[in-house]
Amino acid sequence: METLIKELKEEIINELNLEDLTPDDIDAEAPLFGDGLGLDSIDALSLIVILEKKYGLKIENPDDGKQIFFSIRTIAEYIKANKK
Amino acid sequence: MVEKTYISGYCIIRNNSVLLNGETIFTCENSTEYNDFIKTAFRNQQNPYPKFFKMDNLSKLAFLTNVVMLKNSNIKEYKENEIAIIIQNASSSLDTDIDYFDTIKDKTKYYPNPSIFVYTLPNIMIGEICIRNGFKGENMLLISQKFNPSLLITMANDLLNNCKAKCCIAGWVEYEKKQEDKILQSPVYDSFLCLIQKKESGDTNIELNIENINKIYKNKA
């Protein structure tokens, strides 16, 4: 799980151009939107693309998005539970 | 009667250098890639704004030119809806349009990139400046084969003389993509923004006319 979390952090920094951050700066438990990492709605779409492109996962129910994308750890848990 | 208007400050970014009112304030070696140059130049301004790094090449160029140009300006004297922006360029957002096309051209790897897509309009560079500064005045992006000071002056003066704005940020922000299959190997970028006001204020106070704006654009003032 920790390897996946580190990989996700690197992927997000790279895809979302979070240039001033390193993986160590990102708290895996902290909220990605709002007070935490401060991501916006376009970043949310980019996260969906990362899940599809890198992990082959599609979120079938949009209502699940809020829970899945709450933090790096919740994304990692979703990947681990659903990746074939 | 058309009142006189003045250029109270200007910034030029080209050839890996940043000039404020004709003085070079930052420069990198010629061999430095655009991406490294523009990010280093932005950090040099000590004006932290993480969203800068998410912008496309064109918006980064316009944004940084504006940051530098407004340094030491009297822009805070104006209300947010009194500040207009008029920018011209030749290549529109073609640089980013091509990057976006690369994400969708292969049907087997069809992953439209949302963070690239949002920059596939040239006036987004004006939007980025407005979001950062809270400007809500008139704004316009004009596509022109080359810098057209006559049109720029006419439009800026029209806004100022008809009380549609009290100051106007105007200029030329061009970024042409590096084309590896053609002669053009390096991106061509050229940015020039000036602050136009009715009153004499600021560091330069140059009367706005074609001769003067051409001089400062060519950095021969």
PDB file of C-alpha atoms in Angstrom:
ATOM      1  CA  MET A   1       0.000   0.000   0.000  1.00  0.00           C
ATOM      2  CA  GLU A   2       2.779   2.459   0.903  1.00  0.00           C
ATOM      3  CA  THR A   3       4.484   1.865  -2.468  1.00  0.00           C
ATOM      4  CA  LEU A   4       1.206   2.610  -4.266  1.00  0.00           C
ATOM      5  CA  ILE A   5       0.715   5.763  -2.175  1.00  0.00           C
ATOM      6  CA  LYS A   6       4.197   7.002  -3.087  1.00  0.00           C
ATOM      7  CA  GLU A   7       3.573   6.217  -6.758  1.00  0.00           C
ATOM      8  CA  LEU A   8       0.245   8.079  -6.649  1.00  0.00           C
ATOM      9  CA  LYS A   9       1.832  11.113  -5.049  1.00  0.00           C
ATOM     10  CA  GLU A  10       4.486  11.238  -7.781  1.00  0.00           C
ATOM     11  CA  GLU A  11       1.879  10.762 -10.505  1.00  0.00           C
ATOM     12  CA  ILE A  12      -0.328  13.536  -9.104  1.00  0.00           C
ATOM     13  CA  ILE A  13       2.595  15.961  -8.712  1.00  0.00           C
ATOM     14  CA  ASN A  14       3.600  15.273 -12.298  1.00  0.00           C
ATOM     15  CA  GLU A  15       0.159  15.312 -13.959  1.00  0.00           C
ATOM     16  CA  LEU A  16      -1.202  18.268 -11.976  1.00  0.00           C
ATOM     17  CA  ASN A  17       2.038  20.288 -12.222  1.00  0.00           C
ATOM     18  CA  LEU A  18       2.362  20.725  -8.464  1.00  0.00           C
ATOM     19  CA  GLU A  19       5.910  21.891  -9.006  1.00  0.00           C
ATOM     20  CA  ASP A  20       6.644  23.225  -5.580  1.00  0.00           C
ATOM     21  CA  LEU A  21       5.737  19.955  -3.841  1.00  0.00           C
ATOM     22  CA  THR A  22       7.607  16.720  -3.226  1.00  0.00           C
ATOM     23  CA  PRO A  23       5.902  13.422  -2.295  1.00  0.00           C
ATOM     24  CA  ASP A  24       6.981  13.955   1.322  1.00  0.00           C
ATOM     25  CA  ASP A  25       5.100  17.269   1.431  1.00  0.00           C
ATOM     26  CA  ILE A  26       1.782  15.536   0.753  1.00  0.00           C
ATOM     27  CA  ASP A  27      -0.031  13.999   3.708  1.00  0.00           C
ATOM     28  CA  ALA A  28      -1.693  10.818   2.414  1.00  0.00           C
ATOM     29  CA  GLU A  29      -4.559  11.264   4.863  1.00  0.00           C
ATOM     30  CA  ALA A  30      -5.225  14.969   4.216  1.00  0.00           C
ATOM     31  CA  PRO A  31      -8.143  16.145   2.053  1.00  0.00           C
ATOM     32  CA  LEU A  32      -7.150  16.749  -1.576  1.00  0.00           C
ATOM     33  CA  PHE A  33      -9.735  19.508  -2.065  1.00  0.00           C
ATOM     34  CA  GLY A  34     -10.515  22.558   0.035  1.00  0.00           C
ATOM     35  CA  ASP A  35      -8.218  23.054   2.986  1.00  0.00           C
ATOM     36  CA  GLY A  36      -5.780  20.238   2.181  1.00  0.00           C
ATOM     37  CA  LEU A  37      -3.889  20.223  -1.083  1.00  0.00           C
ATOM     38  CA  GLY A  38      -6.241  22.855  -2.526  1.00  0.00           C
ATOM     39  CA  LEU A  39      -7.035  21.084  -5.773  1.00  0.00           C
ATOM     40  CA  ASP A  40      -9.804  22.442  -8.033  1.00  0.00           C
ATOM     41  CA  SER A  41     -12.484  20.977 -10.305  1.00  0.00           C
ATOM     42  CA  ILE A  42     -10.110  20.645 -13.277  1.00  0.00           C
ATOM     43  CA  ASP A  43      -7.707  18.720 -11.047  1.00  0.00           C
ATOM     44  CA  ALA A  44     -10.600  16.410 -10.135  1.00  0.00           C
ATOM     45  CA  LEU A  45     -11.060  15.606 -13.827  1.00  0.00           C
ATOM     46  CA  SER A  46      -7.313  15.007 -14.147  1.00  0.00           C
ATOM     47  CA  LEU A  47      -7.483  12.526 -11.239  1.00  0.00           C
ATOM     48  CA  ILE A  48     -10.211  10.612 -13.102  1.00  0.00           C
ATOM     49  CA  VAL A  49      -7.957  10.520 -16.190  1.00  0.00           C
ATOM     50  CA  ILE A  50      -5.028   9.219 -14.066  1.00  0.00           C
ATOM     51  CA  LEU A  51      -7.209   6.402 -12.721  1.00  0.00           C
ATOM     52  CA  GLU A  52      -8.287   5.402 -16.247  1.00  0.00           C
ATOM     53  CA  LYS A  53      -4.959   5.868 -17.991  1.00  0.00           C
ATOM     54  CA  LYS A  54      -2.571   4.413 -15.429  1.00  0.00           C
ATOM     55  CA  TYR A  55      -4.733   1.927 -13.549  1.00  0.00           C
ATOM     56  CA  GLY A  56      -7.458   1.098 -16.093  1.00  0.00           C
ATOM     57  CA  LEU A  57     -10.211   2.025 -13.626  1.00  0.00           C
ATOM     58  CA  LYS A  58     -13.427   3.829 -14.468  1.00  0.00           C
ATOM     59  CA  ILE A  59     -15.666   5.270 -11.782  1.00  0.00           C
ATOM     60  CA  GLU A  60     -19.079   3.967 -12.773  1.00  0.00           C
ATOM     61  CA  ASN A  61     -21.075   5.919 -10.198  1.00  0.00           C
ATOM     62  CA  PRO A  62     -20.184   9.669 -10.091  1.00  0.00           C
ATOM     63  CA  ASP A  63     -21.575   9.851  -6.548  1.00  0.00           C
ATOM     64  CA  ASP A  64     -18.656   7.692  -5.397  1.00  0.00           C
ATOM     65  CA  GLY A  65     -16.130  10.314  -6.548  1.00  0.00           C
ATOM     66  CA  LYS A  66     -16.267  12.425  -3.402  1.00  0.00           C
ATOM     67  CA  GLN A  67     -15.347   9.441  -1.230  1.00  0.00           C
ATOM     68  CA  ILE A  68     -12.740   7.979  -3.598  1.00  0.00           C
ATOM     69  CA  PHE A  69     -10.949  11.291  -4.138  1.00  0.00           C
ATOM     70  CA  PHE A  70     -11.019  12.409  -0.511  1.00  0.00           C
ATOM     71  CA  SER A  71      -7.298  11.766   0.010  1.00  0.00           C
ATOM     72  CA  ILE A  72      -4.334   9.974  -1.521  1.00  0.00           C
ATOM     73  CA  ARG A  73      -4.995   7.030   0.786  1.00  0.00           C
ATOM     74  CA  THR A  74      -8.652   6.682  -0.256  1.00  0.00           C
ATOM     75  CA  ILE A  75      -7.595   6.671  -3.923  1.00  0.00           C
ATOM     76  CA  ALA A  76      -4.968   4.019  -3.171  1.00  0.00           C
ATOM     77  CA  GLU A  77      -7.547   1.909  -1.330  1.00  0.00           C
ATOM     78  CA  TYR A  78      -9.929   2.174  -4.287  1.00  0.00           C
ATOM     79  CA  ILE A  79      -7.183   1.127  -6.708  1.00  0.00           C
ATOM     80  CA  LYS A  80      -6.161  -1.807  -4.532  1.00  0.00           C
ATOM     81  CA  ALA A  81      -9.760  -2.997  -4.170  1.00  0.00           C
ATOM     82  CA  ASN A  82     -10.669  -2.680  -7.857  1.00  0.00           C
ATOM     83  CA  LYS A  83      -7.555  -3.211  -9.959  1.00  0.00           C
ATOM     84  CA  LYS A  84      -7.680  -6.520 -11.804  1.00  0.00           C
TER      85      LYS A  84
ATOM     86  CA  MET B   1     -11.906  65.810 -28.147  1.00  0.00           C
ATOM     87  CA  VAL B   2      -9.497  62.931 -27.609  1.00  0.00           C
ATOM     88  CA  GLU B   3      -7.482  63.410 -24.447  1.00  0.00           C
ATOM     89  CA  LYS B   4      -3.834  62.440 -24.251  1.00  0.00           C
ATOM     90  CA  THR B   5      -3.024  59.116 -22.632  1.00  0.00           C
ATOM     91  CA  TYR B   6       0.251  57.895 -21.210  1.00  0.00           C
ATOM     92  CA  ILE B   7       2.277  54.720 -20.833  1.00  0.00           C
ATOM     93  CA  SER B   8       3.196  54.639 -17.162  1.00  0.00           C
ATOM     94  CA  GLY B   9       5.168  51.372 -17.229  1.00  0.00           C
ATOM     95  CA  TYR B  10       5.973  48.452 -19.482  1.00  0.00           C
ATOM     96  CA  CYS B  11       7.540  45.006 -19.457  1.00  0.00           C
ATOM     97  CA  ILE B  12       9.146  43.002 -22.246  1.00  0.00           C
ATOM     98  CA  ILE B  13       9.982  39.281 -22.090  1.00  0.00           C
ATOM     99  CA  ARG B  14      11.973  37.858 -24.990  1.00  0.00           C
ATOM    100  CA  ASN B  15      15.319  36.130 -25.660  1.00  0.00           C
ATOM    101  CA  ASN B  16      15.432  34.692 -22.128  1.00  0.00           C
ATOM    102  CA  SER B  17      15.366  38.163 -20.585  1.00  0.00           C
ATOM    103  CA  VAL B  18      12.858  40.177 -18.591  1.00  0.00           C
ATOM    104  CA  LEU B  19      12.922  43.946 -19.002  1.00  0.00           C
ATOM    105  CA  LEU B  20      11.041  46.436 -16.845  1.00  0.00           C
ATOM    106  CA  ASN B  21      10.782  49.946 -18.292  1.00  0.00           C
ATOM    107  CA  GLY B  22      13.724  49.221 -20.578  1.00  0.00           C
ATOM    108  CA  GLU B  23      16.019  47.849 -17.878  1.00  0.00           C
ATOM    109  CA  THR B  24      16.960  44.161 -17.823  1.00  0.00           C
ATOM    110  CA  ILE B  25      15.915  42.805 -14.434  1.00  0.00           C
ATOM    111  CA  PHE B  26      16.384  39.084 -15.099  1.00  0.00           C
ATOM    112  CA  THR B  27      18.191  37.033 -17.708  1.00  0.00           C
ATOM    113  CA  CYS B  28      19.188  33.410 -18.423  1.00  0.00           C
ATOM    114  CA  GLU B  29      21.732  31.952 -20.815  1.00  0.00           C
ATOM    115  CA  ASN B  30      20.516  31.638 -24.405  1.00  0.00           C
ATOM    116  CA  SER B  31      20.697  27.856 -24.169  1.00  0.00           C
ATOM    117  CA  THR B  32      18.122  27.731 -21.365  1.00  0.00           C
ATOM    118  CA  GLU B  33      14.862  26.085 -22.446  1.00  0.00           C
ATOM    119  CA  TYR B  34      11.771  28.301 -22.349  1.00  0.00           C
ATOM    120  CA  ASN B  35      10.116  26.188 -19.655  1.00  0.00           C
ATOM    121  CA  ASP B  36      13.090  26.513 -17.309  1.00  0.00           C
ATOM    122  CA  PHE B  37      13.550  30.195 -18.086  1.00  0.00           C
ATOM    123  CA  ILE B  38       9.952  31.217 -17.441  1.00  0.00           C
ATOM    124  CA  LYS B  39       9.707  29.272 -14.171  1.00  0.00           C
ATOM    125  CA  THR B  40      13.026  30.594 -12.883  1.00  0.00           C
ATOM    126  CA  ALA B  41      12.063  34.135 -13.863  1.00  0.00           C
ATOM    127  CA  PHE B  42       8.734  33.762 -12.038  1.00  0.00           C
ATOM    128  CA  ARG B  43      10.391  32.428  -8.871  1.00  0.00           C
ATOM    129  CA  ASN B  44      12.793  35.358  -9.077  1.00  0.00           C
ATOM    130  CA  GLN B  45       9.821  37.695  -8.625  1.00  0.00           C
ATOM    131  CA  GLN B  46       9.157  36.177  -5.182  1.00  0.00           C
ATOM    132  CA  ASN B  47       5.443  36.299  -5.797  1.00  0.00           C
ATOM    133  CA  PRO B  48       4.318  32.781  -4.803  1.00  0.00           C
ATOM    134  CA  TYR B  49       1.338  31.516  -6.800  1.00  0.00           C
ATOM    135  CA  PRO B  50       1.290  27.704  -7.239  1.00  0.00           C
ATOM    136  CA  LYS B  51      -1.281  27.950 -10.052  1.00  0.00           C
ATOM    137  CA  PHE B  52       1.367  29.614 -12.243  1.00  0.00           C
ATOM    138  CA  PHE B  53       3.037  26.232 -12.729  1.00  0.00           C
ATOM    139  CA  LYS B  54      -0.216  24.696 -13.998  1.00  0.00           C
ATOM    140  CA  MET B  55      -0.606  27.282 -16.754  1.00  0.00           C
ATOM    141  CA  ASP B  56       0.267  26.651 -20.391  1.00  0.00           C
ATOM    142  CA  ASN B  57       3.250  28.346 -22.034  1.00  0.00           C
ATOM    143  CA  LEU B  58       1.238  31.298 -23.352  1.00  0.00           C
ATOM    144  CA  SER B  59      -0.520  32.058 -20.070  1.00  0.00           C
ATOM    145  CA  LYS B  60       2.754  31.790 -18.123  1.00  0.00           C
ATOM    146  CA  LEU B  61       4.250  34.372 -20.463  1.00  0.00           C
ATOM    147  CA  ALA B  62       1.352  36.832 -20.178  1.00  0.00           C
ATOM    148  CA  PHE B  63       1.029  36.302 -16.430  1.00  0.00           C
ATOM    149  CA  LEU B  64       4.698  36.932 -15.682  1.00  0.00           C
ATOM    150  CA  THR B  65       4.841  39.956 -17.997  1.00  0.00           C
ATOM    151  CA  ASN B  66       1.895  41.429 -16.106  1.00  0.00           C
ATOM    152  CA  VAL B  67       3.388  40.665 -12.670  1.00  0.00           C
ATOM    153  CA  VAL B  68       6.583  42.489 -13.579  1.00  0.00           C
ATOM    154  CA  MET B  69       4.824  45.346 -15.391  1.00  0.00           C
ATOM    155  CA  LEU B  70       2.577  46.127 -12.414  1.00  0.00           C
ATOM    156  CA  LYS B  71       5.510  46.221 -10.019  1.00  0.00           C
ATOM    157  CA  ASN B  72       5.674  49.662  -8.458  1.00  0.00           C
ATOM    158  CA  SER B  73       2.623  50.754 -10.449  1.00  0.00           C
ATOM    159  CA  ASN B  74      -0.358  52.702  -9.113  1.00  0.00           C
ATOM    160  CA  ILE B  75      -2.846  50.005 -10.223  1.00  0.00           C
ATOM    161  CA  LYS B  76      -4.250  49.756  -6.674  1.00  0.00           C
ATOM    162  CA  GLU B  77      -5.713  53.247  -7.115  1.00  0.00           C
ATOM    163  CA  TYR B  78      -8.294  51.807  -9.485  1.00  0.00           C
ATOM    164  CA  LYS B  79     -11.384  49.753  -8.771  1.00  0.00           C
ATOM    165  CA  GLU B  80     -11.468  46.224 -10.174  1.00  0.00           C
ATOM    166  CA  ASN B  81     -13.998  47.161 -12.893  1.00  0.00           C
ATOM    167  CA  GLU B  82     -11.976  50.186 -14.030  1.00  0.00           C
ATOM    168  CA  ILE B  83      -9.047  48.125 -15.306  1.00  0.00           C
ATOM    169  CA  ALA B  84      -9.237  46.896 -18.918  1.00  0.00           C
ATOM    170  CA  ILE B  85      -6.985  44.455 -20.754  1.00  0.00           C
ATOM    171  CA  ILE B  86      -6.366  44.265 -24.521  1.00  0.00           C
ATOM    172  CA  ILE B  87      -3.837  41.735 -25.799  1.00  0.00           C
ATOM    173  CA  GLN B  88      -2.868  40.808 -29.358  1.00  0.00           C
ATOM    174  CA  ASN B  89      -1.061  37.751 -30.645  1.00  0.00           C
ATOM    175  CA  ALA B  90      -0.536  35.819 -33.871  1.00  0.00           C
ATOM    176  CA  SER B  91      -0.546  32.137 -32.959  1.00  0.00           C
ATOM    177  CA  SER B  92      -3.625  32.189 -30.728  1.00  0.00           C
ATOM    178  CA  SER B  93      -3.439  29.121 -28.433  1.00  0.00           C
ATOM    179  CA  LEU B  94      -2.067  26.846 -31.164  1.00  0.00           C
ATOM    180  CA  ASP B  95       0.790  25.619 -28.959  1.00  0.00           C
ATOM    181  CA  THR B  96      -1.669  24.165 -26.440  1.00  0.00           C
ATOM    182  CA  ASP B  97      -4.178  23.130 -29.110  1.00  0.00           C
ATOM    183  CA  ILE B  98      -1.494  20.816 -30.534  1.00  0.00           C
ATOM    184  CA  ASP B  99      -0.652  19.457 -27.067  1.00  0.00           C
ATOM    185  CA  TYR B 100      -4.332  18.727 -26.486  1.00  0.00           C
ATOM    186  CA  PHE B 101      -4.692  17.083 -29.889  1.00  0.00           C
ATOM    187  CA  ASP B 102      -1.819  14.765 -28.926  1.00  0.00           C
ATOM    188  CA  THR B 103      -3.972  13.441 -26.058  1.00  0.00           C
ATOM    189  CA  ILE B 104      -6.865  12.480 -28.349  1.00  0.00           C
ATOM    190  CA  LYS B 105      -5.380  11.656 -31.757  1.00  0.00           C
ATOM    191  CA  ASP B 106      -4.734   7.968 -30.979  1.00  0.00           C
ATOM    192  CA  LYS B 107      -8.077   6.173 -30.686  1.00  0.00           C
ATOM    193  CA  THR B 108      -6.442   3.364 -28.692  1.00  0.00           C
ATOM    194  CA  LYS B 109      -5.017   5.824 -26.137  1.00  0.00           C
ATOM    195  CA  TYR B 110      -7.856   8.319 -26.055  1.00  0.00           C
ATOM    196  CA  TYR B 111      -7.399  10.242 -22.800  1.00  0.00           C
ATOM    197  CA  PRO B 112      -8.509  13.865 -23.282  1.00  0.00           C
ATOM    198  CA  ASN B 113      -6.466  15.860 -20.791  1.00  0.00           C
ATOM    199  CA  PRO B 114      -8.714  18.321 -18.934  1.00  0.00           C
ATOM    200  CA  SER B 115      -5.861  20.415 -17.556  1.00  0.00           C
ATOM    201  CA  ILE B 116      -4.575  20.996 -21.110  1.00  0.00           C
ATOM    202  CA  PHE B 117      -8.053  21.457 -22.581  1.00  0.00           C
ATOM    203  CA  VAL B 118      -8.815  24.481 -20.388  1.00  0.00           C
ATOM    204  CA  TYR B 119      -5.995  26.392 -22.093  1.00  0.00           C
ATOM    205  CA  THR B 120      -7.192  25.780 -25.655  1.00  0.00           C
ATOM    206  CA  LEU B 121      -8.432  29.366 -25.957  1.00  0.00           C
ATOM    207  CA  PRO B 122      -6.021  32.317 -26.246  1.00  0.00           C
ATOM    208  CA  ASN B 123      -8.047  34.648 -24.016  1.00  0.00           C
ATOM    209  CA  ILE B 124      -7.444  32.313 -21.060  1.00  0.00           C
ATOM    210  CA  MET B 125      -4.183  34.225 -20.525  1.00  0.00           C
ATOM    211  CA  ILE B 126      -6.274  37.335 -19.847  1.00  0.00           C
ATOM    212  CA  GLY B 127      -8.472  35.275 -17.536  1.00  0.00           C
ATOM    213  CA  GLU B 128      -5.468  34.131 -15.508  1.00  0.00           C
ATOM    214  CA  ILE B 129      -4.361  37.758 -15.025  1.00  0.00           C
ATOM    215  CA  CYS B 130      -7.900  38.809 -14.051  1.00  0.00           C
ATOM    216  CA  ILE B 131      -8.346  35.922 -11.584  1.00  0.00           C
ATOM    217  CA  ARG B 132      -5.076  36.672  -9.821  1.00  0.00           C
ATOM    218  CA  ASN B 133      -5.665  40.429  -9.592  1.00  0.00           C
ATOM    219  CA  GLY B 134      -9.459  40.519  -9.319  1.00  0.00           C
ATOM    220  CA  PHE B 135      -9.797  42.649 -12.461  1.00  0.00           C
ATOM    221  CA  LYS B 136     -13.348  42.805 -13.792  1.00  0.00           C
ATOM    222  CA  GLY B 137     -13.096  45.471 -16.497  1.00  0.00           C
ATOM    223  CA  GLU B 138     -13.406  45.167 -20.265  1.00  0.00           C
ATOM    224  CA  ASN B 139     -11.055  42.712 -21.910  1.00  0.00           C
ATOM    225  CA  MET B 140     -10.297  41.572 -25.419  1.00  0.00           C
ATOM    226  CA  LEU B 141      -7.914  39.268 -27.253  1.00  0.00           C
ATOM    227  CA  LEU B 142      -7.127  40.159 -30.852  1.00  0.00           C
ATOM    228  CA  ILE B 143      -5.449  37.857 -33.357  1.00  0.00           C
ATOM    229  CA  SER B 144      -3.120  39.710 -35.687  1.00  0.00           C
ATOM    230  CA  GLN B 145      -0.251  38.560 -37.911  1.00  0.00           C
ATOM    231  CA  LYS B 146       2.085  40.986 -36.196  1.00  0.00           C
ATOM    232  CA  PHE B 147       2.061  43.555 -33.419  1.00  0.00           C
ATOM    233  CA  ASN B 148      -0.415  46.247 -34.466  1.00  0.00           C
ATOM    234  CA  PRO B 149       0.118  49.300 -32.249  1.00  0.00           C
ATOM    235  CA  SER B 150      -2.319  51.453 -34.216  1.00  0.00           C
ATOM    236  CA  LEU B 151      -5.268  49.187 -33.419  1.00  0.00           C
ATOM    237  CA  LEU B 152      -4.153  48.801 -29.820  1.00  0.00           C
ATOM    238  CA  ILE B 153      -3.907  52.559 -29.302  1.00  0.00           C
ATOM    239  CA  THR B 154      -7.288  53.190 -30.913  1.00  0.00           C
ATOM    240  CA  MET B 155      -8.988  50.627 -28.709  1.00  0.00           C
ATOM    241  CA  ALA B 156      -7.242  51.649 -25.488  1.00  0.00           C
ATOM    242  CA  ASN B 157      -7.985  55.334 -26.077  1.00  0.00           C
ATOM    243  CA  ASP B 158     -11.583  54.533 -26.912  1.00  0.00           C
ATOM    244  CA  LEU B 159     -12.007  52.716 -23.601  1.00  0.00           C
ATOM    245  CA  LEU B 160     -10.325  55.474 -21.602  1.00  0.00           C
ATOM    246  CA  ASN B 161     -11.972  58.422 -23.358  1.00  0.00           C
ATOM    247  CA  ASN B 162     -15.438  56.912 -23.192  1.00  0.00           C
ATOM    248  CA  CYS B 163     -15.120  56.129 -19.488  1.00  0.00           C
ATOM    249  CA  LYS B 164     -15.336  52.376 -20.058  1.00  0.00           C
ATOM    250  CA  ALA B 165     -12.085  52.043 -18.119  1.00  0.00           C
ATOM    251  CA  LYS B 166      -9.675  54.255 -16.205  1.00  0.00           C
ATOM    252  CA  CYS B 167      -6.557  52.341 -17.101  1.00  0.00           C
ATOM    253  CA  CYS B 168      -5.726  49.698 -19.652  1.00  0.00           C
ATOM    254  CA  ILE B 169      -3.161  46.913 -19.739  1.00  0.00           C
ATOM    255  CA  ALA B 170      -2.308  46.466 -23.408  1.00  0.00           C
ATOM    256  CA  GLY B 171       0.232  44.705 -25.576  1.00  0.00           C
ATOM    257  CA  TRP B 172       1.381  41.682 -27.499  1.00  0.00           C
ATOM    258  CA  VAL B 173       1.898  38.171 -26.080  1.00  0.00           C
ATOM    259  CA  GLU B 174       2.984  35.589 -28.627  1.00  0.00           C
ATOM    260  CA  TYR B 175       4.142  31.995 -28.176  1.00  0.00           C
ATOM    261  CA  GLU B 176       4.786  29.851 -31.244  1.00  0.00           C
ATOM    262  CA  LYS B 177       5.312  26.163 -30.770  1.00  0.00           C
ATOM    263  CA  LYS B 178       8.583  24.392 -31.324  1.00  0.00           C
ATOM    264  CA  GLN B 179       8.122  22.295 -34.458  1.00  0.00           C
ATOM    265  CA  GLU B 180      10.571  19.421 -34.507  1.00  0.00           C
ATOM    266  CA  ASP B 181       9.789  18.429 -38.073  1.00  0.00           C
ATOM    267  CA  LYS B 182      10.348  21.922 -39.428  1.00  0.00           C
ATOM    268  CA  ILE B 183      13.106  24.498 -39.433  1.00  0.00           C
ATOM    269  CA  LEU B 184      11.761  26.145 -36.314  1.00  0.00           C
ATOM    270  CA  GLN B 185      13.562  24.272 -33.510  1.00  0.00           C
ATOM    271  CA  SER B 186      13.021  26.598 -30.579  1.00  0.00           C
ATOM    272  CA  PRO B 187       9.755  28.134 -29.448  1.00  0.00           C
ATOM    273  CA  VAL B 188       9.375  31.728 -30.526  1.00  0.00           C
ATOM    274  CA  TYR B 189       8.025  33.872 -27.740  1.00  0.00           C
ATOM    275  CA  ASP B 190       7.678  37.600 -27.468  1.00  0.00           C
ATOM    276  CA  SER B 191       5.753  39.471 -24.823  1.00  0.00           C
ATOM    277  CA  PHE B 192       5.174  43.165 -24.304  1.00  0.00           C
ATOM    278  CA  LEU B 193       2.630  44.692 -21.945  1.00  0.00           C
ATOM    279  CA  CYS B 194       2.225  48.315 -20.958  1.00  0.00           C
ATOM    280  CA  LEU B 195      -0.015  50.192 -18.539  1.00  0.00           C
ATOM    281  CA  ILE B 196      -1.954  53.014 -20.184  1.00  0.00           C
ATOM    282  CA  GLN B 197      -3.598  55.764 -18.158  1.00  0.00           C
ATOM    283  CA  LYS B 198      -5.072  59.193 -18.721  1.00  0.00           C
ATOM    284  CA  LYS B 199      -2.951  60.779 -16.060  1.00  0.00           C
ATOM    285  CA  GLU B 200       0.811  60.999 -15.894  1.00  0.00           C
ATOM    286  CA  SER B 201       1.841  58.502 -13.261  1.00  0.00           C
ATOM    287  CA  GLY B 202       4.502  55.888 -12.757  1.00  0.00           C
ATOM    288  CA  ASP B 203       8.082  55.497 -13.856  1.00  0.00           C
ATOM    289  CA  THR B 204       7.912  56.231 -17.575  1.00  0.00           C
ATOM    290  CA  ASN B 205       5.096  58.698 -18.481  1.00  0.00           C
ATOM    291  CA  ILE B 206       5.496  58.295 -22.209  1.00  0.00           C
ATOM    292  CA  GLU B 207       2.754  59.803 -24.322  1.00  0.00           C
ATOM    293  CA  LEU B 208       0.811  57.045 -26.052  1.00  0.00           C
ATOM    294  CA  ASN B 209       1.307  57.235 -29.797  1.00  0.00           C
ATOM    295  CA  ILE B 210       2.485  54.850 -32.516  1.00  0.00           C
ATOM    296  CA  GLU B 211       6.031  56.173 -32.619  1.00  0.00           C
ATOM    297  CA  ASN B 212       6.543  55.892 -28.865  1.00  0.00           C
ATOM    298  CA  ILE B 213       4.930  52.482 -28.477  1.00  0.00           C
ATOM    299  CA  ASN B 214       7.009  51.135 -31.381  1.00  0.00           C
ATOM    300  CA  LYS B 215      10.158  52.488 -29.751  1.00  0.00           C
ATOM    301  CA  ILE B 216       9.503  50.832 -26.414  1.00  0.00           C
ATOM    302  CA  TYR B 217       8.285  47.584 -28.016  1.00  0.00           C
ATOM    303  CA  LYS B 218      11.560  47.400 -29.937  1.00  0.00           C
ATOM    304  CA  ASN B 219      13.333  48.441 -26.760  1.00  0.00           C
ATOM    305  CA  LYS B 220      14.815  51.509 -28.419  1.00  0.00           C
ATOM    306  CA  ALA B 221      13.229  54.101 -26.156  1.00  0.00           C
TER     307      ALA B 221
END
